[in-house]
Coordinates of C-alpha atoms and ligand atoms in Angstrom, one line a residue:
Chain A
M581 CA -0.2 0.1 0.5
D582 CA 1.3 3.6 -0.5
L583 CA 1.8 6.2 2.1
G584 CA -2.0 7.7 1.2
P585 CA -3.9 5.1 1.4
Y586 CA -2.2 3.6 4.5
L587 CA -2.8 7.6 6.3
L588 CA -6.2 6.4 5.4
F589 CA -6.5 3.3 6.8
A590 CA -5.1 4.4 9.8
S591 CA -7.1 6.9 10.2
L592 CA -10.2 5.1 10.0
E593 CA -8.9 2.6 12.3
G594 CA -8.2 6.1 14.6
L595 CA -11.7 7.2 13.9
V596 CA -13.3 3.8 15.3
H597 CA -11.2 3.9 18.4
A598 CA -12.0 8.2 18.6
A599 CA -15.4 7.4 18.2
V600 CA -15.9 4.9 21.4
L601 CA -13.4 6.7 23.4
S602 CA -15.7 9.9 22.8
L603 CA -18.9 8.0 24.5
I604 CA -16.3 7.3 27.6
A605 CA -15.1 10.5 27.9
L606 CA -18.9 11.7 27.5
G607 CA -20.0 10.1 30.6
L608 CA -17.2 11.2 32.6
S609 CA -17.4 14.7 31.8
L610 CA -20.7 14.6 31.9
V611 CA -20.8 13.2 35.7
F612 CA -17.4 15.5 36.8
G613 CA -19.8 18.7 35.3
V614 CA -22.9 18.1 37.0
M615 CA -21.5 16.2 40.4
R616 CA -18.4 17.8 40.4
I617 CA -16.1 14.3 41.7
V618 CA -13.9 12.4 39.5
N619 CA -15.5 8.8 39.0
V620 CA -12.0 7.2 38.6
A621 CA -14.3 3.8 38.5
H622 CA -15.3 5.1 35.2
G623 CA -13.3 2.7 33.5
E624 CA -14.4 -0.2 35.5
F625 CA -18.1 0.4 34.1
F626 CA -16.8 0.3 30.9
M627 CA -15.4 -3.4 31.3
L628 CA -18.7 -4.5 33.1
G629 CA -20.5 -3.0 29.9
A630 CA -17.8 -5.4 27.5
I631 CA -18.0 -8.7 29.9
L632 CA -22.1 -8.2 29.9
T633 CA -21.9 -8.2 26.6
W634 CA -20.1 -10.8 26.1
W635 CA -22.2 -13.1 28.8
V636 CA -25.4 -11.9 26.8
S637 CA -24.1 -12.9 23.3
N638 CA -23.2 -16.3 24.9
F639 CA -26.8 -16.4 26.1
V640 CA -28.3 -16.1 22.9
M641 CA -27.7 -18.7 20.3
G642 CA -27.8 -18.1 16.5
N643 CA -27.4 -15.2 14.7
P644 CA -24.7 -12.7 15.9
A645 CA -26.9 -9.7 15.5
L646 CA -29.1 -11.0 17.9
G647 CA -27.1 -11.1 20.7
F648 CA -25.6 -7.7 20.0
L649 CA -28.8 -6.1 19.9
L650 CA -30.4 -7.8 22.8
A651 CA -26.9 -7.1 24.6
L652 CA -27.2 -3.1 23.0
L653 CA -30.4 -3.0 24.7
I654 CA -30.1 -4.4 28.3
V655 CA -26.3 -4.1 29.2
P656 CA -26.2 0.0 29.6
L657 CA -29.3 -0.2 31.8
V658 CA -28.0 -3.0 34.0
V659 CA -24.4 -0.9 34.0
G660 CA -26.4 2.5 34.5
I661 CA -28.3 0.7 37.4
I662 CA -25.5 -0.4 39.0
A663 CA -24.1 2.7 38.9
M664 CA -26.9 4.3 40.2
F665 CA -26.7 1.9 43.3
S666 CA -23.2 2.7 43.9
D667 CA -24.4 6.2 43.8
L668 CA -27.4 5.7 46.0
L669 CA -25.2 3.0 48.4
I670 CA -22.0 5.2 49.0
L671 CA -21.2 8.2 47.2
R672 CA -24.5 10.5 48.6
H673 CA -23.4 9.4 52.2
L674 CA -19.7 10.9 51.2
K675 CA -22.0 13.9 50.6
Y676 CA -19.4 14.1 47.2
D677 CA -16.7 15.4 49.1
P678 CA -14.2 15.8 46.1
E679 CA -11.2 14.0 47.9
V680 CA -13.0 11.3 49.7
T681 CA -15.3 10.4 46.6
I682 CA -11.7 9.6 44.6
I683 CA -10.9 7.3 47.0
A684 CA -14.6 5.8 47.7
T685 CA -14.4 5.5 43.8
I686 CA -11.6 3.8 43.5
G687 CA -12.6 1.0 46.0
I688 CA -15.6 0.7 43.6
L689 CA -13.2 0.5 40.4
Y690 CA -11.4 -2.7 42.4
I691 CA -14.9 -3.9 43.3
I692 CA -16.3 -4.3 40.3
Q693 CA -13.0 -5.4 38.3
Q694 CA -12.4 -8.6 41.2
F695 CA -16.1 -9.4 40.5
A696 CA -16.0 -9.4 37.3
L697 CA -12.6 -11.9 37.5
M698 CA -14.2 -13.9 39.7
T699 CA -17.8 -14.3 38.0
F700 CA -16.0 -14.2 34.3
G701 CA -12.5 -15.4 34.9
P702 CA -9.2 -14.0 33.4
D703 CA -9.3 -15.0 29.9
A704 CA -10.4 -12.4 27.1
R705 CA -13.7 -13.1 25.6
P706 CA -14.3 -12.6 22.2
V707 CA -17.4 -11.8 21.2
E708 CA -18.3 -12.4 16.7
Q709 CA -19.0 -9.1 15.0
P710 CA -22.9 -8.8 14.6
F711 CA -22.6 -8.7 10.6
N712 CA -19.7 -9.8 8.7
I713 CA -19.1 -7.5 5.7
R714 CA -16.3 -6.2 4.3
L715 CA -16.0 -3.0 2.2
D716 CA -14.0 -2.2 -1.0
L717 CA -12.4 0.7 -0.7
Y718 CA -10.5 0.6 -4.2
W719 CA -7.2 0.3 -1.5
F720 CA -8.2 -1.7 1.3
G721 CA -11.2 -3.1 2.6
F722 CA -12.5 -2.2 5.7
S723 CA -15.0 -3.7 7.9
A724 CA -18.7 -2.5 7.6
Y725 CA -19.0 -3.0 11.5
K726 CA -16.7 -0.4 12.5
F727 CA -18.8 2.1 10.4
F728 CA -21.7 1.3 12.3
V729 CA -19.6 2.0 15.2
I730 CA -18.6 5.3 14.1
F731 CA -22.0 6.1 12.8
S732 CA -23.7 4.6 16.3
A733 CA -21.4 7.1 18.4
I734 CA -22.4 10.4 16.5
I735 CA -26.3 9.4 16.6
L736 CA -25.5 8.5 20.8
L737 CA -23.6 11.8 21.2
F738 CA -26.7 13.8 19.3
C739 CA -29.3 12.3 21.1
V740 CA -27.1 13.5 24.3
W741 CA -26.5 16.9 22.9
L742 CA -30.3 16.9 22.1
V743 CA -31.3 16.3 25.4
M744 CA -29.0 18.5 26.9
A745 CA -29.9 21.8 25.0
K746 CA -33.2 20.8 24.0
T747 CA -35.6 19.5 26.9
K748 CA -36.5 19.7 30.1
F749 CA -34.3 17.6 31.8
G750 CA -31.1 19.0 29.9
L751 CA -32.3 22.3 31.5
I752 CA -32.4 21.3 35.3
L753 CA -28.6 19.2 34.5
R754 CA -27.4 22.3 33.7
A755 CA -29.1 24.1 36.5
T756 CA -27.7 22.1 38.9
Q757 CA -24.6 21.9 37.2
L758 CA -24.5 25.7 37.4
D759 CA -25.5 26.4 40.9
S760 CA -26.7 23.1 42.8
E761 CA -27.9 25.2 46.0
I762 CA -30.1 27.1 43.9
A763 CA -31.6 24.8 41.6
Q764 CA -32.7 23.0 45.3
A765 CA -34.7 26.5 46.0
F766 CA -36.2 26.1 43.0
G767 CA -37.3 22.4 43.6
I768 CA -34.8 20.4 41.8
P769 CA -34.0 17.3 43.5
I770 CA -30.7 17.4 43.3
S771 CA -30.0 13.8 45.2
T772 CA -32.5 12.3 42.6
V773 CA -30.2 14.4 39.6
Y774 CA -27.0 13.1 40.8
S775 CA -27.7 9.5 41.1
L776 CA -29.4 9.7 37.4
V777 CA -26.5 11.6 35.9
F778 CA -24.1 9.0 37.3
G779 CA -25.9 6.0 35.8
V780 CA -26.6 7.5 33.0
G781 CA -22.7 8.7 32.7
A782 CA -22.1 4.9 33.0
A783 CA -24.4 3.6 31.2
I784 CA -22.8 6.3 28.0
A785 CA -19.8 4.2 29.1
A786 CA -21.4 1.0 28.5
V787 CA -22.7 1.7 25.4
G788 CA -19.2 2.3 24.1
A789 CA -18.2 -1.0 25.4
V790 CA -21.0 -3.0 23.7
L791 CA -19.8 -1.0 20.5
I792 CA -16.1 -2.2 20.4
V793 CA -16.1 -5.9 21.9
P794 CA -16.8 -7.2 18.5
I795 CA -13.8 -5.6 17.6
Q796 CA -11.6 -5.9 20.9
Q797 CA -12.8 -8.6 23.0
A798 CA -13.7 -8.5 26.7
H799 CA -11.0 -8.7 29.3
Y800 CA -11.6 -7.7 33.4
L801 CA -8.8 -5.8 32.8
M802 CA -9.6 -3.5 29.9
G803 CA -11.0 -0.7 31.8
G804 CA -7.2 0.8 32.7
E805 CA -6.5 2.2 29.5
P806 CA -9.6 4.1 28.0
L807 CA -10.1 5.8 31.4
L808 CA -6.6 7.1 31.2
L809 CA -7.2 8.4 27.4
A810 CA -10.7 9.2 28.8
F811 CA -9.2 11.8 31.3
I812 CA -6.8 13.3 28.8
V813 CA -9.6 14.1 26.6
V814 CA -11.8 15.6 29.6
I815 CA -9.0 17.9 30.2
I816 CA -8.4 18.8 26.7
G817 CA -11.5 19.5 26.0
G818 CA -12.4 21.1 28.9
L819 CA -14.7 19.6 32.2
G820 CA -18.0 19.5 31.3
S821 CA -18.2 20.6 27.8
L822 CA -19.4 18.7 25.6
K823 CA -18.5 20.0 22.0
G824 CA -14.9 20.1 23.7
T825 CA -15.1 16.2 24.6
V826 CA -16.3 15.6 21.1
V827 CA -13.4 17.3 19.3
A828 CA -10.5 16.0 21.8
A829 CA -12.0 12.6 21.9
M830 CA -11.6 12.8 18.2
L831 CA -8.0 14.6 18.3
I832 CA -6.9 11.9 20.3
G833 CA -8.3 8.9 19.0
I834 CA -7.1 9.4 15.5
S835 CA -3.9 10.6 16.3
D836 CA -3.7 7.7 18.4
G837 CA -4.6 5.7 15.3
I838 CA -2.1 7.0 13.1
I839 CA 0.8 7.0 15.4
S840 CA -0.1 3.3 16.6
V841 CA 0.1 2.6 13.1
F842 CA 2.8 3.8 12.0
F843 CA 4.9 4.0 15.2
S844 CA 3.9 2.1 18.6
P845 CA 1.0 2.1 20.7
N846 CA 3.0 3.1 23.7
L847 CA 4.6 6.4 21.5
A848 CA 0.9 7.5 21.0
K849 CA 0.0 7.4 24.9
I850 CA 3.7 9.1 25.4
L851 CA 2.6 11.6 23.1
A852 CA -1.4 12.1 24.2
T853 CA 0.4 12.6 28.0
L854 CA 2.3 15.4 26.8
L855 CA -0.2 17.0 25.0
V856 CA -2.3 17.2 28.4
V857 CA 0.7 18.8 29.8
V858 CA 1.1 21.4 27.2
V859 CA -2.6 22.2 27.1
L860 CA -2.6 22.8 30.9
L861 CA 0.0 25.1 30.5
I862 CA -0.9 27.3 27.9
R863 CA -5.0 26.8 28.8
P864 CA -5.3 25.6 32.3
N865 CA -9.4 25.1 31.8
G866 CA -9.2 23.1 28.5
L867 CA -9.2 24.2 24.9
F868 CA -13.1 24.6 24.7
R869 CA -13.9 25.5 28.4
T870 CA -15.7 28.5 27.4
I871 CA -17.7 27.3 25.0
R872 CA -21.0 25.5 26.8
I873 CA -22.4 22.2 25.2
Chain B
M724 CA -48.3 32.3 57.9
L725 CA -44.7 31.9 59.0
I726 CA -43.8 31.5 62.1
V727 CA -40.4 30.7 63.1
N728 CA -40.2 29.5 66.8
N729 CA -35.9 29.4 68.4
L730 CA -34.3 28.8 64.9
T731 CA -30.9 28.0 65.6
S732 CA -28.5 27.2 62.8
Y733 CA -25.0 25.8 62.7
Y734 CA -22.3 25.7 60.0
S735 CA -20.2 23.1 61.4
N736 CA -21.3 23.0 64.6
I737 CA -20.5 26.8 64.9
K738 CA -23.5 28.0 66.3
I739 CA -25.0 30.9 64.0
L740 CA -28.3 32.0 64.8
K741 CA -29.4 31.2 68.7
E742 CA -32.7 30.9 69.5
L743 CA -34.5 33.5 66.7
S744 CA -37.8 33.8 66.9
F745 CA -40.3 35.7 64.5
N746 CA -43.8 35.8 62.9
L747 CA -45.1 36.7 59.3
N748 CA -48.7 37.7 58.8
Q749 CA -50.1 37.4 55.3
G750 CA -49.7 40.3 53.3
Q751 CA -47.3 42.2 55.0
V752 CA -44.1 42.8 55.2
L753 CA -41.0 41.9 57.7
C754 CA -37.7 43.4 57.6
L755 CA -34.6 41.9 58.6
L756 CA -31.7 44.5 59.4
G757 CA -28.0 43.7 61.1
R758 CA -24.7 44.6 60.2
N759 CA -22.1 42.1 57.8
G760 CA -22.4 38.5 59.3
A761 CA -25.3 39.5 61.7
G762 CA -27.1 36.0 60.3
K763 CA -29.3 37.5 57.9
T764 CA -28.5 35.0 55.1
T765 CA -28.4 32.1 57.2
T766 CA -31.5 32.7 58.2
L767 CA -33.2 32.7 54.7
K768 CA -31.1 30.2 53.6
S769 CA -32.5 28.2 56.8
I770 CA -36.2 28.6 55.9
M771 CA -35.2 27.3 52.1
G772 CA -33.7 24.4 54.1
L773 CA -30.4 24.9 52.9
V774 CA -28.5 24.8 55.9
D775 CA -28.0 21.0 57.0
K776 CA -27.9 21.7 60.9
T777 CA -30.9 23.7 62.4
R778 CA -32.7 23.4 65.2
G779 CA -36.0 25.1 66.8
S780 CA -38.8 25.2 64.0
I781 CA -40.4 26.7 61.6
L782 CA -44.1 26.6 60.7
F783 CA -45.3 28.1 57.2
N784 CA -49.6 28.0 56.7
N785 CA -49.4 25.2 60.1
E786 CA -47.1 22.9 58.0
K787 CA -43.8 21.9 59.1
L788 CA -40.9 23.1 57.3
S789 CA -38.0 22.3 59.5
G790 CA -36.7 18.9 58.1
I791 CA -38.2 18.1 55.2
P792 CA -36.4 18.2 52.0
A793 CA -34.7 21.4 50.7
H794 CA -36.1 20.7 47.1
Y795 CA -40.3 20.1 48.3
I796 CA -39.9 23.9 49.8
P797 CA -40.3 26.1 46.8
K798 CA -43.2 23.7 46.0
K799 CA -44.9 25.3 48.9
G800 CA -45.2 28.4 47.3
I801 CA -42.3 30.2 48.6
G802 CA -39.7 32.0 46.3
Y803 CA -36.1 33.1 46.7
V804 CA -34.3 35.9 45.7
P805 CA -30.9 34.7 46.8
Q806 CA -28.1 37.5 47.9
G807 CA -25.8 38.2 45.0
R808 CA -28.4 36.7 42.7
R809 CA -27.3 33.4 42.0
L810 CA -28.4 33.7 38.4
F811 CA -28.1 30.2 36.2
L812 CA -25.6 32.6 34.3
E813 CA -24.6 30.8 31.4
L814 CA -28.4 29.8 30.7
T815 CA -30.8 32.7 29.3
V816 CA -33.4 34.8 30.7
E817 CA -35.9 32.6 29.5
E818 CA -34.2 29.0 30.6
N819 CA -33.6 30.7 34.3
L820 CA -37.7 31.6 34.1
E821 CA -38.3 28.2 32.9
I822 CA -36.4 26.8 36.5
G823 CA -38.8 28.9 38.2
L824 CA -41.8 27.8 36.1
L825 CA -40.9 24.4 37.1
A826 CA -40.5 24.3 40.6
R827 CA -44.4 24.3 40.6
K828 CA -45.4 23.3 37.2
K829 CA -47.0 27.1 36.6
G830 CA -47.3 27.5 32.4
K831 CA -47.6 30.5 30.1
D832 CA -50.0 32.5 32.1
T833 CA -47.5 33.2 34.9
K834 CA -44.9 33.8 32.5
D835 CA -46.3 36.4 30.9
K836 CA -48.0 37.9 34.1
V837 CA -44.5 37.8 35.5
L838 CA -42.9 39.4 32.0
S839 CA -45.2 42.2 32.0
M840 CA -43.9 43.2 35.6
F841 CA -40.4 43.4 34.1
P842 CA -40.4 44.4 30.2
R843 CA -36.6 44.8 30.0
L844 CA -36.5 41.7 30.5
K845 CA -39.3 40.5 27.9
E846 CA -36.9 42.2 25.6
R847 CA -34.0 40.2 26.3
I848 CA -35.6 36.9 26.5
N849 CA -33.2 35.3 24.8
Q850 CA -29.8 37.0 26.2
I851 CA -27.6 34.8 28.2
S852 CA -28.4 36.2 31.7
G853 CA -24.5 36.5 32.6
T854 CA -24.6 39.1 30.0
L855 CA -27.4 41.2 31.8
S856 CA -27.0 44.7 33.7
G857 CA -27.0 44.4 37.3
G858 CA -29.7 46.2 37.7
E859 CA -31.3 43.6 34.9
Q860 CA -30.2 40.8 36.6
Q861 CA -31.5 41.7 40.0
M862 CA -35.3 41.9 38.2
L863 CA -34.4 38.4 36.9
A864 CA -33.7 37.0 40.2
L865 CA -37.0 38.6 41.2
A866 CA -38.7 37.2 38.1
R867 CA -37.6 33.7 38.7
A868 CA -39.0 33.7 41.9
L869 CA -42.5 34.7 41.1
C870 CA -42.5 32.3 38.3
I871 CA -43.6 30.3 41.2
E872 CA -46.5 32.1 42.1
P873 CA -45.4 32.4 45.8
S874 CA -47.7 33.4 48.8
L875 CA -44.4 34.2 50.7
L876 CA -41.2 36.0 49.3
L877 CA -37.6 36.1 50.9
L878 CA -35.6 38.8 49.3
D879 CA -31.8 39.0 50.6
E880 CA -30.7 42.2 49.9
P881 CA -32.4 43.4 46.7
S882 CA -31.0 46.8 46.5
E883 CA -27.5 45.7 46.6
G884 CA -25.1 47.7 44.3
L885 CA -28.1 49.1 42.3
Q886 CA -28.9 52.7 41.5
P887 CA -31.4 54.9 42.8
S888 CA -33.7 54.8 39.8
M889 CA -33.3 51.0 40.2
I890 CA -33.6 50.7 43.5
S891 CA -37.5 52.4 43.6
L892 CA -38.2 49.4 40.9
I893 CA -37.5 47.1 43.1
R894 CA -39.3 49.0 45.5
N895 CA -42.4 49.4 43.4
S896 CA -42.8 46.1 42.8
I897 CA -42.3 44.4 46.4
L898 CA -45.3 47.4 47.5
E899 CA -47.4 45.8 44.2
L900 CA -46.7 42.2 45.6
K901 CA -47.6 43.1 48.8
K902 CA -51.0 44.8 47.2
Q903 CA -51.7 41.3 46.1
G904 CA -51.3 39.8 49.5
V905 CA -48.0 38.0 49.1
S906 CA -46.1 38.0 52.4
I907 CA -42.4 39.3 52.5
L908 CA -39.7 38.5 54.4
L909 CA -36.5 41.6 53.5
V910 CA -33.4 41.3 54.1
E911 CA -31.5 44.8 54.1
Q912 CA -28.4 46.5 54.8
R913 CA -29.9 49.8 55.1
I914 CA -32.4 51.6 57.0
E915 CA -33.6 53.7 54.6
A916 CA -34.5 51.6 52.5
I917 CA -36.8 49.4 54.1
L918 CA -38.9 52.1 55.8
P919 CA -41.0 52.9 53.1
V920 CA -42.3 49.2 52.7
A921 CA -42.0 48.0 56.0
D922 CA -44.6 46.7 58.1
E923 CA -42.1 45.5 60.8
V924 CA -38.6 45.9 61.5
I925 CA -36.0 43.0 63.6
I926 CA -32.7 43.8 64.2
I927 CA -30.2 40.7 64.4
E928 CA -27.3 40.9 65.9
N929 CA -24.7 37.8 66.5
G930 CA -27.8 35.1 65.7
S931 CA -30.1 36.7 67.8
K932 CA -33.2 39.2 67.7
T933 CA -32.0 42.4 69.6
F934 CA -34.5 44.9 69.1
S935 CA -37.8 45.4 67.0
A936 CA -40.3 47.6 65.9
Y937 CA -43.9 48.0 63.9
A938 CA -44.0 50.3 61.5
K939 CA -46.2 52.4 63.3
E940 CA -43.2 53.1 65.6
F941 CA -41.0 54.5 62.7
K942 CA -41.9 58.4 63.3
D943 CA -40.8 58.2 67.1
K944 CA -37.1 59.6 67.2
K945 CA -36.1 57.5 69.7
T946 CA -37.1 54.2 68.1
L947 CA -35.8 55.4 64.8
Q948 CA -32.4 56.2 66.5
N949 CA -32.3 52.8 68.4
L950 CA -32.4 51.3 64.6
Y951 CA -29.7 53.0 63.6
N952 CA -27.6 52.7 66.5
F953 CA -28.0 48.6 66.4
T954 CA -27.0 48.7 62.4
G955 CA -23.9 51.1 63.2
L956 CA -24.7 53.6 60.7
Ligands
LIG1040 N1 -21.2 27.7 54.2 C1 -21.1 28.9 55.6 N2 -19.7 27.8 56.1 C2 -19.4 28.6 57.3 N3 -19.8 29.6 57.8 C3 -20.3 30.4 57.4 C4 -21.3 29.9 55.9 N4 -21.8 30.8 55.8 C5 -22.0 31.6 56.5 N5 -21.3 32.0 57.6 C6 -21.3 32.3 58.5 O1 -22.2 32.6 59.1 C7 -22.4 33.9 60.0 C8 -23.6 34.5 59.2 O2 -23.1 34.9 58.1 P1 -24.1 35.6 57.1 O3 -24.3 35.0 55.5 O4 -25.8 34.8 57.5 O5 -24.4 36.7 57.3 P2 -24.8 38.2 56.9 O6 -26.3 39.0 58.0 O7 -26.3 38.0 55.5 O8 -23.7 39.3 56.1 P3 -24.0 40.4 55.1 O9 -24.9 41.2 55.6 O10 -22.7 40.6 54.7 O11 -24.7 39.2 54.0 C9 -20.8 34.9 59.5 O12 -20.0 34.7 59.9 C10 -20.4 34.2 58.4 O13 -18.6 33.6 58.1
LIG1041 MG1 -26.2 38.0 54.0

């Protein structure tokens, strides 16, 4: 392959990861934006989504698309409910104190990770692609499923934007984010809002997981790297900014894809982390913090 | 309609309000005066359920407010205009009003009524509230609280940082609301700001009531002198 097509290939691969990464980062950023807490367990909700997808797809015999669709419907729901319970049982009682919450979510991280290890074992679990079509792109073939991943992520991002910008629920979230005390004084039940946001944040990451397992395999340690990348994305994009999150995820995801293909995945991570340092030096609030939603 | 009895409030175990008691009758304007840090804002926040640790009782229309979750309190018909306005600054004028309307599920009628009181807000309905002038922001804070159609309105220093014409506009709104039967608990720093509207004045010092007077006593030189002394002006 020539350099041009090779670059295109690497960018497409990068775009797939960028799509999933933007979902994970969006969940993290939503939780941080509204609740002002750092959820270190976020990557484990992603991992849980992936493992549950494997479990559901094993459960359903016959056409792999059936299992996948079922997983897409119920896995985010289940992960969201688990996250809501961890908010109800743990975080709420800590009054969302920033430092204490970090420690608590580290605890949740290990609980979920060990639970996954004990229940599903240490092996990487493959999930069959729901459909196996290769699109001929003249220079190389590319899996149609990967386009589906990109497309689904775009749809979900658009839906989240729509909810945030155009609905009453979105307005309530934004008001809670801006001033939770005054939000209460106007009848907004902020603890219910917090539980929902924590659940929705985890569920969005779980959607990313359902989409990625047919490409990547499920494993109980797979939550660490996406968490790191999501942090990088959220810092670069500006905490709580939806637009910034998407742009930064594209930037990180695509450059990660290209650098990994041409050089090495490790170099890609090193450069991404370096970028965080640079951005924090020039724009401590992130690239897009001034632009909301 | 509002009976505050032996209200004691703490911030992390420091006693801020000490056995504060007062009554507010329907359609009356009760003013709280006091120096900086006396506990005026804390009193209003305690009524709104925003102070974690309080003792004593707060009754509103014979219902106990103390102890119920903060977000139920506005639903009983209590509107709050906080000190420093506390608008949702990144939201538009309309969205700020929408939050007020949502509290008691009020609709377009209420919104139109409130906007007719403040035509300047109507012209700026899609403006981001953070870009409004100080006076317009104060109007919006008041309008937002009126969107819940309150029977009790808590106002925390609404004249802070405003020029005289804007102060008189706010004052006229207060008188208008009073005429409609709304009870008002008004916090102010300066006596001149409240004398024309108050039915009763309470002085708070260090979280306790140290002096109170009814409107008819304001003409009395000695009472007036007392008021000035207590507020340190
Ligand atoms: N969130 C808080 N945590 C701890 N202490 C607080 C808090 N809010 C207020 N205080 C303290 O409570 C006391 C009373 O404060 P409050 O805001 O009620 O005064 P105020 O009478 O409204 O004063 P001002 O006229 O300056 O607005 C002050 O000493 C203040 O430092
Ligand atoms: Mg005050």
